[in-house]
Amino acid sequence: MKDSNILDSLNPDQKRAVTHVKGPLLVFAGAGSGKTRVIIHRAAYLIHKGVKPYEILCLTFTNKAATEMKQRLQAMAGIRSANVWAGTFHAFGAWFLRREASRIGYPGSFIIYDETDQRSLIRRCIKDLNLNKNRIKDSIIAWLINTKKDTLSNKIPEHLEIDPMPIINMYEKRKMAYSAFDFGDLLYRPCQILSNHQEVRDKYKSMFRYILVDEYQDTNMAQYKMLMSIIGREKNICVVGDDDQSIYGWRGADVGNILRFKDDFPEAEVVTLEQNYRSTLDILNAASNLISNNRTRAPKRLWSNNKGEEEDLIVNEFADDEDEAGFVAYTIGKLISQDVSPSNIGVFYRINALSRVIEEDLVGEDIPYVVYGGMRFYERREIKDILAYLRLIANPMDEEALTRVINTPPRGIGNKSLDKLHAIAQDKGLSTIEIMNKAIEDNIIKGSAAKGIKSFLTILDTLRSYAPVVDIGDLISRLVDITGLQDMVASEIDGFDRITSIKELIASARGETDLVSYLEQKALISNIDIPKNADAVSLMTLHMSKGLEFDYVFILGLEEGLLPHVRSFDSGEAIEEERRLLYVGITRAKRKAFLSWARIRGLYGREMFQSPSGFIREIEGF
């Protein structure tokens, strides 16, 4: 392998980054500027220059990115590259703990708990401590545990009703007794070991002479500390990232890590990649106009040789969200008729609730679509729960709907009681709901289960009495209140988004009066069968769009309170992250970007008068 094989396809700034072999290196890689290429070519160049592959550590954030990194490196550097350690931070943490966990009393054969395992153990701890599970939720405790580990902080929010530490302490003791680590441990525990054992730090400092980190702007405090603990004496650390694309502060990412790199390593070489290979110049100018309003950033301005069409970025104002959705669906249909593949079209929004209107218009235009980063609107848990209740109101014989909601929210009706009811119903050839009262009278079902079933049947009777006299929007509003669904989802860590989705469903059902017809419409929407790798339009939140690209991009809801989100109004840092979020969305577009806002939007269960996002003025350079 010759130098020319590695360097010929690189631009001058990329070459500088790849060939800087000794000492710390910071690469500010703007959107679409080839940052992954720099990582791959740099690793190949190091091997070519005689660095042993097993002395190279490459860290990234997703399994997909890690797999791509390994494949591309092998294609360039050959079989020797298989000895490069390339993977995610969490995978590295697990690998590290297999070797060092005994230092904190764990065997190397530990198991790793996923989110479901973690929350199940937390629930058992809450129960065994005789705490009121209605006062503190397992989701809140899980969030606290994970946040403490990611941020290396022991701060506890003041607004909690009870002290969570007894639960957390029991959780950690039991987890250790079970030889289990949770996901947060894969970062936190290596930090703990490295901090307390000099000989371990020395071992890994000498093991990995060259460290390459992708997406460095997304690192949290635990990842930062772990990384700083294993950098060797030669300080051959290369970090690649873009502070303008740091959009995960809400889950612990600290953009300051990349901005402070020169403070950590004053001697570091800094390379800025500004040539964009993805988008047209008009799109990049709009994105640069926007992001230049952030104060906390490294200066850079993307440019491109890509020739675009006339008006590559368009901002549209609509009377309401129905008009907005109609325009988007019509324009997508027109693009498809011009032989644009649906897979080359992306539709982005700040909150999931905004997908409902556009989904319905895409269905109406017979345009295939997939929703990423979450289920379709009508497949979200809270929406499916509501629809199941409505199905039971319309048809008490619906066994699947009954099974879904009989204990949602929890009413003390366990699986054993439900199994008994199903068995009796099957034996008598009746529906489960028909034999419930009889099972209670015959003392087959008793205690809390009997009480819960009586409450459930009363709720259904009440809702059935409302069904003929109110519209479906009003019926749903009463349903979520009477059943307790609203209180249940409001108490969850993502309760705000779930409540927003419920309010969106209520608003969309206003004026509808035929329950059977309504349910049929929703079934047709939720049961559209799109193959896994279908040629379909992609719908997703702006957060999910990072790392992707589309020929045509639509960004909906550029309104104050939506983008920037209302929860960011009290913080300059949060507003800057909202601006970065829109910047990421715009720079996903290769050929054309359509941005839009609506004067009236159905939100939170009512029509709201909206004002355009201040970001629009920044984009247009005013």
Coordinates of C-alpha atoms in Angstrom, one line a residue:
M1 CA 0.0 0.0 0.0
K2 CA 1.4 3.4 -1.1
D3 CA 0.9 6.8 0.4
S4 CA -0.8 7.8 -2.8
N5 CA -3.4 5.0 -2.4
I6 CA -4.5 6.6 0.9
L7 CA -4.1 10.3 0.2
D8 CA -5.0 10.9 -3.5
S9 CA -8.7 11.1 -2.9
L10 CA -8.4 13.6 -0.1
N11 CA -8.6 17.4 -0.2
P12 CA -5.8 19.4 1.4
D13 CA -7.4 19.8 4.8
Q14 CA -8.3 16.1 5.0
K15 CA -4.7 15.3 4.1
R16 CA -3.4 17.5 6.9
A17 CA -5.6 15.6 9.3
V18 CA -4.6 12.2 8.1
T19 CA -0.9 12.8 8.0
H20 CA -0.6 14.5 11.3
V21 CA 0.9 11.4 13.1
K22 CA 2.5 12.7 16.3
G23 CA 0.6 14.4 19.2
P24 CA -2.9 15.6 19.8
L25 CA -5.2 16.5 16.8
L26 CA -8.6 18.2 16.8
V27 CA -10.6 18.0 13.6
F28 CA -13.6 20.3 13.3
A29 CA -15.5 18.5 10.6
G30 CA -18.5 20.4 9.2
A31 CA -21.6 18.6 8.0
G32 CA -21.0 16.5 4.9
S33 CA -17.2 17.3 4.9
G34 CA -16.0 13.7 5.1
K35 CA -15.2 13.2 8.8
T36 CA -15.6 9.4 8.6
R37 CA -13.3 9.3 5.6
V38 CA -10.7 11.1 7.7
I39 CA -11.0 8.6 10.5
I40 CA -10.6 5.6 8.1
H41 CA -7.8 7.0 6.1
R42 CA -5.9 8.1 9.2
A43 CA -6.1 4.6 10.7
A44 CA -4.9 3.1 7.4
Y45 CA -2.1 5.7 7.1
L46 CA -0.9 4.9 10.7
I47 CA -0.8 1.2 9.8
H48 CA 1.1 2.0 6.6
K49 CA 3.6 4.1 8.6
G50 CA 4.4 1.1 10.8
V51 CA 2.0 1.5 13.7
K52 CA 0.9 -1.9 15.0
P53 CA -2.9 -2.3 14.3
Y54 CA -3.5 -3.5 17.9
E55 CA -2.1 -0.2 19.2
I56 CA -4.9 1.7 17.5
L57 CA -8.2 2.4 19.3
C58 CA -11.2 3.8 17.3
L59 CA -14.2 4.9 19.2
T60 CA -17.6 5.9 17.9
F61 CA -21.2 6.0 19.0
T62 CA -23.4 3.6 17.2
N63 CA -23.0 -0.1 16.2
K64 CA -23.8 0.8 12.6
A65 CA -21.0 3.4 12.5
A66 CA -18.6 0.9 14.1
T67 CA -19.4 -1.8 11.6
E68 CA -19.0 0.6 8.7
M69 CA -15.7 1.8 10.1
K70 CA -14.3 -1.8 10.3
Q71 CA -15.5 -2.7 6.8
R72 CA -14.1 0.4 5.2
L73 CA -10.8 0.1 7.1
Q74 CA -10.4 -3.5 6.0
A75 CA -11.1 -2.6 2.4
M76 CA -8.4 0.0 2.5
A77 CA -5.8 -1.5 4.8
G78 CA -6.4 -5.2 4.3
I79 CA -6.5 -8.1 6.8
R80 CA -4.1 -6.4 9.2
S81 CA -6.8 -3.9 10.1
A82 CA -8.8 -6.6 11.8
N83 CA -6.5 -6.1 14.9
V84 CA -7.5 -2.4 15.2
W85 CA -9.9 -2.1 18.2
A86 CA -12.9 -0.3 16.7
G87 CA -16.3 0.0 18.3
T88 CA -18.6 2.1 20.5
F89 CA -17.8 3.6 23.8
H90 CA -20.1 1.1 25.5
A91 CA -18.6 -1.8 23.7
F92 CA -15.2 -0.7 24.8
G93 CA -16.4 -0.3 28.4
A94 CA -17.8 -3.9 28.4
W95 CA -14.5 -5.2 26.9
F96 CA -12.6 -3.3 29.6
L97 CA -14.8 -4.7 32.4
R98 CA -14.4 -8.3 31.2
R99 CA -10.7 -7.8 32.1
E100 CA -10.9 -5.5 35.1
A101 CA -14.3 -6.1 36.9
S102 CA -12.7 -8.2 39.6
R103 CA -11.2 -5.0 41.0
I104 CA -14.7 -3.9 42.1
G105 CA -15.9 -7.3 43.2
Y106 CA -17.5 -8.5 40.0
P107 CA -16.6 -11.6 38.0
G108 CA -15.6 -11.3 34.4
S109 CA -18.6 -13.4 33.5
F110 CA -21.1 -10.6 34.4
I111 CA -24.4 -10.1 32.6
I112 CA -25.6 -6.8 31.1
Y113 CA -29.1 -5.5 31.9
D114 CA -31.0 -3.8 29.2
E115 CA -33.7 -1.1 30.0
T116 CA -36.4 -3.7 30.6
D117 CA -34.2 -5.7 33.0
Q118 CA -33.2 -2.5 34.8
R119 CA -36.7 -1.2 35.3
S120 CA -38.0 -4.6 36.4
L121 CA -35.4 -4.8 39.2
I122 CA -36.2 -1.2 40.2
R123 CA -39.9 -2.1 40.5
R124 CA -39.0 -5.0 42.8
C125 CA -36.9 -2.8 45.0
I126 CA -39.7 -0.2 45.3
K127 CA -42.1 -3.0 46.2
D128 CA -39.7 -4.7 48.7
L129 CA -39.1 -1.3 50.4
N130 CA -42.9 -1.0 50.9
L131 CA -42.9 2.3 49.0
N132 CA -45.9 3.8 47.3
K133 CA -45.2 3.0 43.6
N134 CA -47.7 5.7 42.7
R135 CA -45.6 8.4 44.3
I136 CA -42.4 7.5 42.5
K137 CA -42.1 5.6 39.2
D138 CA -39.4 3.1 38.1
S139 CA -38.8 5.2 35.0
I140 CA -37.8 8.2 37.1
I141 CA -35.4 6.1 39.2
A142 CA -33.9 4.6 36.0
W143 CA -33.4 8.1 34.6
L144 CA -31.7 9.2 37.9
I145 CA -29.4 6.2 37.9
N146 CA -28.4 6.6 34.3
T147 CA -27.9 10.3 34.6
K148 CA -25.7 10.0 37.7
K149 CA -23.5 7.5 35.9
D150 CA -23.3 9.4 32.6
T151 CA -22.5 12.8 34.3
L152 CA -20.5 11.4 37.2
S153 CA -22.6 13.5 39.5
N154 CA -24.4 12.7 42.7
K155 CA -26.9 15.5 42.5
I156 CA -30.5 14.6 43.1
P157 CA -33.3 16.8 41.8
E158 CA -35.1 18.6 44.6
H159 CA -38.6 18.2 43.3
L160 CA -38.9 14.4 44.0
E161 CA -41.5 13.5 46.5
I162 CA -39.4 10.9 48.3
D163 CA -35.7 10.2 48.8
P164 CA -34.7 7.9 45.9
M165 CA -31.4 6.8 47.5
P166 CA -32.8 3.8 49.4
I167 CA -34.1 2.4 46.1
I168 CA -30.9 3.2 44.3
N169 CA -28.8 1.6 47.0
M170 CA -30.9 -1.6 47.1
Y171 CA -30.8 -1.7 43.3
E172 CA -27.0 -1.5 43.1
K173 CA -26.6 -4.1 45.9
R174 CA -28.9 -6.6 44.2
K175 CA -27.4 -5.9 40.8
M176 CA -24.0 -6.8 42.2
A177 CA -25.4 -9.9 43.9
Y178 CA -26.7 -11.0 40.5
S179 CA -23.3 -10.2 38.8
A180 CA -25.0 -7.7 36.5
F181 CA -24.1 -4.3 35.1
D182 CA -26.6 -1.9 33.6
F183 CA -25.9 0.1 30.5
G184 CA -24.6 3.1 32.5
D185 CA -22.1 0.9 34.3
L186 CA -20.3 0.3 31.0
L187 CA -19.0 3.8 31.2
Y188 CA -19.2 4.6 34.9
R189 CA -17.4 1.5 36.2
P190 CA -14.4 1.8 33.9
C191 CA -14.1 5.4 35.1
Q192 CA -14.2 4.2 38.7
I193 CA -11.5 1.6 38.2
L194 CA -9.2 3.8 36.1
S195 CA -9.6 6.6 38.7
N196 CA -8.6 4.3 41.6
H197 CA -5.9 2.1 40.1
Q198 CA -2.8 3.7 38.7
E199 CA -1.5 0.4 37.4
V200 CA -4.6 -0.1 35.3
R201 CA -4.2 3.4 33.8
D202 CA -0.6 2.7 33.0
K203 CA -1.5 -0.6 31.4
Y204 CA -4.1 0.9 29.0
K205 CA -2.0 4.0 28.3
S206 CA 0.7 1.7 26.9
M207 CA -1.7 -0.7 25.2
F208 CA -3.3 2.0 22.9
R209 CA -0.7 4.4 21.5
Y210 CA -3.1 5.9 19.0
I211 CA -6.7 6.8 19.9
L212 CA -9.2 8.1 17.3
V213 CA -12.6 9.3 18.4
D214 CA -15.5 10.0 16.0
E215 CA -18.5 12.4 16.9
Y216 CA -16.5 13.8 19.8
Q217 CA -19.1 16.6 20.3
D218 CA -21.5 13.9 21.6
T219 CA -19.3 12.7 24.5
N220 CA -20.7 12.9 28.0
M221 CA -18.6 13.4 31.2
A222 CA -18.1 9.6 31.8
Q223 CA -16.9 9.1 28.2
Y224 CA -14.6 12.1 28.5
K225 CA -13.1 10.9 31.8
M226 CA -12.6 7.4 30.6
L227 CA -10.9 8.6 27.5
M228 CA -8.6 11.1 29.3
S229 CA -7.5 8.2 31.6
I230 CA -6.1 6.0 28.8
I231 CA -4.3 8.6 26.7
G232 CA -0.6 7.7 26.6
R233 CA 2.5 9.8 27.2
E234 CA 2.8 10.6 23.5
K235 CA -0.7 12.1 23.5
N236 CA -1.6 10.6 20.2
I237 CA -5.2 11.4 20.5
C238 CA -7.3 12.5 17.5
V239 CA -10.8 13.7 18.0
V240 CA -13.2 14.4 15.1
G241 CA -16.5 16.2 15.5
D242 CA -18.6 19.2 14.8
D243 CA -19.8 21.4 17.7
D244 CA -22.5 22.8 15.4
Q245 CA -24.1 19.3 15.4
S246 CA -24.1 18.8 19.1
I247 CA -27.8 18.1 19.8
Y248 CA -27.9 15.6 22.6
G249 CA -27.4 17.8 25.6
W250 CA -30.7 16.5 27.1
R251 CA -29.1 13.1 27.5
G252 CA -25.8 14.2 28.9
A253 CA -23.6 15.1 25.9
D254 CA -21.4 18.1 26.6
V255 CA -20.4 20.2 23.6
G256 CA -17.8 21.8 25.9
N257 CA -15.6 18.6 25.6
I258 CA -14.8 19.4 22.0
L259 CA -14.6 23.2 22.5
R260 CA -12.2 22.7 25.5
F261 CA -9.9 20.3 23.6
K262 CA -7.2 23.0 23.2
D263 CA -7.4 23.7 26.9
D264 CA -6.7 20.0 27.6
F265 CA -4.0 19.9 24.9
P266 CA -2.6 23.4 24.3
E267 CA -0.1 21.9 21.8
A268 CA -2.9 20.3 19.7
E269 CA -3.0 20.8 15.9
V270 CA -6.4 22.0 14.7
V271 CA -7.8 21.2 11.3
T272 CA -11.1 22.6 10.1
L273 CA -13.0 20.8 7.3
E274 CA -15.3 23.2 5.5
Q275 CA -15.7 21.8 2.1
N276 CA -19.1 20.1 2.0
Y277 CA -19.7 17.2 -0.5
R278 CA -23.4 16.8 0.1
S279 CA -25.4 20.0 -0.3
T280 CA -25.7 22.9 -2.7
L281 CA -24.2 26.2 -1.8
D282 CA -27.6 27.9 -1.3
I283 CA -28.5 25.3 1.3
L284 CA -25.1 25.7 3.0
N285 CA -25.4 29.5 3.1
A286 CA -28.8 29.3 4.7
A287 CA -27.4 26.8 7.3
S288 CA -24.4 29.0 7.9
N289 CA -26.5 32.1 8.3
L290 CA -28.5 30.3 11.0
I291 CA -25.7 28.7 13.0
S292 CA -23.5 31.9 13.0
N293 CA -25.9 33.2 15.6
N294 CA -24.6 30.8 18.2
R295 CA -22.0 32.3 20.4
T296 CA -20.6 29.0 21.8
R297 CA -19.0 27.6 18.7
A298 CA -15.8 27.3 16.7
P299 CA -15.9 29.6 13.7
K300 CA -16.4 27.8 10.3
R301 CA -18.4 28.3 7.2
L302 CA -19.2 25.5 4.8
W303 CA -18.8 25.8 1.1
S304 CA -19.5 23.5 -1.8
N305 CA -18.9 23.1 -5.5
N306 CA -22.2 21.4 -6.0
K307 CA -24.4 23.3 -8.5
G308 CA -28.0 23.5 -7.4
E309 CA -31.4 24.4 -8.8
E310 CA -33.0 27.8 -8.5
E311 CA -34.3 28.3 -5.0
D312 CA -32.6 25.4 -3.3
L313 CA -34.1 26.4 0.1
I314 CA -37.6 27.6 0.4
V315 CA -39.5 28.9 3.5
N316 CA -43.3 28.6 3.2
E317 CA -46.0 30.1 5.3
F318 CA -49.4 28.4 5.6
A319 CA -52.8 29.3 7.0
D320 CA -52.9 26.1 9.1
D321 CA -51.2 22.8 9.6
E322 CA -53.7 21.1 7.2
D323 CA -52.5 23.3 4.4
E324 CA -48.9 22.6 5.4
A325 CA -49.5 18.9 5.3
G326 CA -51.4 19.1 2.0
F327 CA -48.5 21.0 0.4
V328 CA -46.0 18.5 1.6
A329 CA -47.9 15.5 0.4
Y330 CA -48.7 17.2 -3.0
T331 CA -45.0 18.2 -3.5
I332 CA -43.8 14.7 -2.6
G333 CA -46.3 13.2 -5.0
K334 CA -45.1 15.5 -7.7
L335 CA -41.5 14.6 -7.0
I336 CA -42.3 10.9 -7.2
S337 CA -44.1 11.5 -10.5
Q338 CA -40.8 13.0 -11.8
D339 CA -39.0 9.7 -10.9
V340 CA -37.6 10.8 -7.6
S341 CA -37.4 7.8 -5.4
P342 CA -39.5 8.1 -2.2
S343 CA -36.4 6.9 -0.2
N344 CA -34.7 10.1 -1.3
I345 CA -37.2 12.2 0.6
G346 CA -37.2 13.1 4.3
V347 CA -39.8 14.8 6.4
F348 CA -38.6 16.1 9.8
Y349 CA -40.3 17.7 12.8
R350 CA -39.4 18.8 16.3
I351 CA -42.0 16.7 18.2
N352 CA -43.6 13.4 17.3
A353 CA -47.2 14.8 17.5
L354 CA -46.6 16.8 14.3
S355 CA -46.5 13.6 12.3
R356 CA -50.2 12.8 12.6
V357 CA -51.4 15.3 10.0
I358 CA -48.8 14.6 7.4
E359 CA -49.2 10.8 7.9
E360 CA -52.9 11.1 7.1
D361 CA -52.2 13.2 4.0
L362 CA -49.6 10.7 2.7
V363 CA -52.1 7.9 3.2
G364 CA -54.7 9.9 1.2
E365 CA -52.2 10.4 -1.6
D366 CA -51.2 6.7 -1.5
I367 CA -47.6 7.6 -0.8
P368 CA -45.6 4.9 1.1
Y369 CA -43.8 6.1 4.2
V370 CA -41.9 4.8 7.2
V371 CA -41.5 6.5 10.6
Y372 CA -38.1 6.3 12.2
G373 CA -37.1 6.8 15.8
G374 CA -40.5 5.8 17.1
M375 CA -43.7 4.2 16.0
R376 CA -46.2 5.7 13.7
F377 CA -48.5 8.1 15.4
Y378 CA -51.3 5.5 15.6
E379 CA -49.0 2.8 16.8
R380 CA -47.7 4.7 19.8
R381 CA -48.5 3.0 23.1
E382 CA -50.7 5.7 24.5
I383 CA -52.6 6.0 21.2
K384 CA -53.1 2.3 20.9
D385 CA -54.4 2.1 24.5
I386 CA -57.0 4.8 23.7
L387 CA -58.0 3.1 20.5
A388 CA -58.4 -0.2 22.3
Y389 CA -60.8 1.4 24.8
L390 CA -62.7 2.8 21.9
R391 CA -62.8 -0.6 20.2
L392 CA -64.3 -2.1 23.4
I393 CA -66.9 0.6 23.6
A394 CA -67.9 -0.2 20.0
N395 CA -67.5 -4.0 20.3
P396 CA -67.4 -5.6 23.8
M397 CA -66.4 -8.9 22.1
D398 CA -63.0 -7.6 21.1
E399 CA -60.7 -9.8 23.1
E400 CA -57.4 -8.3 22.0
A401 CA -58.6 -4.8 23.0
L402 CA -59.7 -6.2 26.4
T403 CA -56.4 -7.9 27.1
R404 CA -54.5 -4.7 26.2
V405 CA -56.4 -2.4 28.6
I406 CA -58.0 -4.4 31.3
N407 CA -55.1 -3.6 33.5
T408 CA -54.0 -0.3 31.9
P409 CA -53.6 1.7 34.1
P410 CA -52.9 -1.0 36.7
R411 CA -56.0 -2.1 38.6
G412 CA -54.6 -5.1 40.5
I413 CA -55.8 -7.6 37.8
G414 CA -52.9 -10.0 37.5
N415 CA -52.1 -12.4 34.6
K416 CA -53.4 -15.4 36.6
S417 CA -56.8 -13.8 37.1
L418 CA -57.0 -12.9 33.4
D419 CA -55.9 -16.4 32.4
K420 CA -58.8 -17.8 34.6
L421 CA -61.3 -15.5 32.9
H422 CA -60.1 -16.4 29.4
A423 CA -60.3 -20.1 30.3
I424 CA -63.9 -19.9 31.6
A425 CA -65.0 -17.8 28.6
Q426 CA -63.5 -20.4 26.2
D427 CA -65.2 -23.2 28.1
K428 CA -68.6 -21.6 28.0
G429 CA -68.2 -20.2 24.5
L430 CA -68.7 -16.6 25.6
S431 CA -66.6 -13.5 25.5
T432 CA -64.4 -12.7 28.5
I433 CA -66.2 -9.6 29.3
E434 CA -69.5 -11.5 29.5
I435 CA -68.4 -13.8 32.2
M436 CA -66.6 -11.3 34.5
N437 CA -69.5 -10.5 36.9
K438 CA -70.4 -14.2 37.2
A439 CA -66.8 -15.1 38.0
I440 CA -66.8 -12.6 40.8
E441 CA -70.2 -13.8 42.1
D442 CA -68.9 -17.4 42.1
N443 CA -65.8 -16.3 44.1
I444 CA -63.5 -17.6 41.3
I445 CA -62.0 -14.1 41.1
K446 CA -61.7 -12.3 44.4
G447 CA -59.7 -9.7 46.3
S448 CA -58.0 -6.9 44.4
A449 CA -58.6 -8.5 41.1
A450 CA -62.4 -8.6 41.7
K451 CA -62.3 -5.0 42.8
G452 CA -60.3 -4.0 39.7
I453 CA -62.7 -5.9 37.4
K454 CA -65.7 -4.1 38.9
S455 CA -64.0 -0.8 38.4
F456 CA -63.1 -1.6 34.9
L457 CA -66.7 -2.6 34.0
T458 CA -68.1 0.5 35.6
I459 CA -65.7 2.6 33.5
L460 CA -66.8 0.9 30.3
D461 CA -70.4 1.4 31.1
T462 CA -69.9 5.1 31.8
L463 CA -68.0 5.6 28.5
R464 CA -70.7 3.7 26.6
S465 CA -73.3 6.1 27.9
Y466 CA -71.3 9.1 26.6
A467 CA -70.6 7.6 23.2
P468 CA -74.0 8.3 21.5
V469 CA -74.2 11.9 22.8
V470 CA -70.7 13.4 22.4
D471 CA -68.2 13.6 19.5
I472 CA -65.2 11.3 19.5
G473 CA -62.8 14.1 20.5
D474 CA -64.9 14.7 23.6
L475 CA -65.2 11.0 24.2
I476 CA -61.5 10.5 24.1
S477 CA -61.0 13.5 26.5
R478 CA -63.4 11.9 29.0
L479 CA -61.8 8.5 28.4
V480 CA -58.3 9.5 29.3
D481 CA -59.6 11.2 32.4
I482 CA -62.0 8.5 33.7
T483 CA -59.6 5.6 33.0
G484 CA -56.6 7.3 34.6
L485 CA -54.6 7.0 31.3
Q486 CA -53.7 10.7 31.4
D487 CA -52.3 10.6 34.9
M488 CA -50.4 7.4 34.1
V489 CA -48.5 8.7 31.1
A490 CA -48.0 12.2 32.6
S491 CA -46.0 10.5 35.4
E492 CA -43.5 8.9 33.0
I493 CA -40.2 10.4 32.1
D494 CA -41.4 11.1 28.5
G495 CA -44.8 12.1 29.7
F496 CA -44.8 15.5 28.1
D497 CA -44.4 14.0 24.6
R498 CA -47.1 11.3 25.3
I499 CA -49.6 13.9 26.6
T500 CA -48.9 16.0 23.5
S501 CA -49.7 13.0 21.4
I502 CA -53.0 12.4 23.3
K503 CA -54.0 16.0 22.9
E504 CA -53.2 15.8 19.2
L505 CA -55.4 12.7 18.9
I506 CA -58.3 14.5 20.7
A507 CA -57.9 17.6 18.4
S508 CA -58.0 15.4 15.3
A509 CA -61.2 13.6 16.4
R510 CA -63.2 16.8 17.0
G511 CA -66.4 16.7 15.0
E512 CA -66.2 13.0 14.3
T513 CA -69.4 11.2 15.5
D514 CA -69.4 7.7 13.9
L515 CA -67.3 5.6 16.2
V516 CA -67.2 2.5 13.9
S517 CA -66.2 4.5 10.9
Y518 CA -63.6 6.4 12.9
L519 CA -62.0 3.2 14.1
E520 CA -62.0 1.7 10.6
Q521 CA -60.1 4.8 9.3
K522 CA -57.5 4.5 12.0
A523 CA -57.1 0.8 11.4
L524 CA -56.4 1.4 7.8
I525 CA -53.8 4.0 8.7
S526 CA -52.0 1.9 11.3
N527 CA -52.1 -1.3 9.3
I528 CA -50.4 -0.1 6.2
D529 CA -47.9 -2.8 5.4
I530 CA -44.6 -1.3 4.2
P531 CA -41.7 -3.8 3.9
K532 CA -38.7 -3.3 6.1
N533 CA -36.5 -2.0 3.3
A534 CA -39.3 -0.4 1.3
D535 CA -38.8 2.5 -1.1
A536 CA -40.7 4.9 1.1
V537 CA -40.6 8.5 2.4
S538 CA -38.8 8.8 5.7
L539 CA -40.6 10.6 8.6
M540 CA -38.6 11.3 11.8
T541 CA -37.8 13.9 14.5
L542 CA -34.9 16.2 13.8
H543 CA -32.9 14.4 16.5
M544 CA -33.2 11.2 14.5
S545 CA -32.1 12.8 11.2
K546 CA -28.5 13.3 12.3
G547 CA -26.1 11.3 10.2
L548 CA -28.6 10.8 7.3
E549 CA -29.0 12.5 4.0
F550 CA -31.8 13.0 1.5
D551 CA -32.1 14.7 -1.9
Y552 CA -35.2 16.5 -0.7
V553 CA -36.0 17.5 2.9
F554 CA -39.1 19.0 4.4
I555 CA -38.9 20.5 7.9
L556 CA -42.3 21.2 9.5
G557 CA -43.4 23.5 12.3
L558 CA -40.8 26.4 12.4
E559 CA -42.8 28.2 15.0
E560 CA -42.0 29.8 18.3
G561 CA -42.6 27.2 21.0
L562 CA -42.0 24.3 18.6
L563 CA -38.7 25.2 17.1
P564 CA -37.2 26.5 19.3
H565 CA -39.1 24.4 21.7
V566 CA -40.9 26.2 24.6
R567 CA -38.8 24.3 27.1
S568 CA -35.7 26.1 25.8
F569 CA -36.9 29.6 26.4
D570 CA -35.3 30.1 29.8
S571 CA -31.8 29.1 28.7
G572 CA -29.4 30.6 26.2
E573 CA -27.6 27.2 26.0
A574 CA -30.8 25.4 25.3
I575 CA -31.7 27.9 22.5
E576 CA -28.3 27.3 21.0
E577 CA -28.9 23.6 21.0
E578 CA -32.3 24.1 19.3
R579 CA -30.5 26.2 16.6
R580 CA -28.0 23.4 16.1
L581 CA -30.9 21.0 15.8
L582 CA -32.4 23.0 12.9
Y583 CA -28.9 23.3 11.4
V584 CA -28.6 19.5 11.4
G585 CA -31.9 19.2 9.7
I586 CA -31.1 21.7 6.9
T587 CA -27.7 20.1 6.2
R588 CA -29.3 16.7 5.6
A589 CA -30.6 18.1 2.3
K590 CA -28.6 17.4 -0.9
R591 CA -30.7 19.2 -3.6
K592 CA -33.5 21.1 -1.9
A593 CA -34.9 22.0 1.5
F594 CA -38.5 23.1 2.2
L595 CA -39.1 24.8 5.5
S596 CA -42.5 25.7 6.7
W597 CA -44.6 27.2 9.5
A598 CA -48.4 27.6 10.0
R599 CA -50.4 30.5 11.5
I600 CA -52.8 28.1 13.1
R601 CA -51.8 24.6 14.4
G602 CA -53.7 22.0 16.2
L603 CA -51.7 21.5 19.4
Y604 CA -52.4 20.3 22.9
G605 CA -56.0 19.6 22.1
R606 CA -56.9 22.9 20.6
E607 CA -56.2 25.2 17.7
M608 CA -53.4 27.6 18.5
F609 CA -52.3 30.8 16.8
Q610 CA -48.6 30.5 16.0
S611 CA -45.8 33.0 15.2
P612 CA -42.9 32.2 13.0
S613 CA -39.7 31.0 14.5
G614 CA -37.0 33.6 15.0
F615 CA -34.7 31.1 13.3
I616 CA -36.4 31.9 10.0
R617 CA -35.1 35.5 10.0
E618 CA -31.6 34.2 10.8
I619 CA -31.8 31.7 7.9
E620 CA -32.8 34.4 5.5
G621 CA -29.9 36.6 6.8
F622 CA -32.1 39.5 8.1

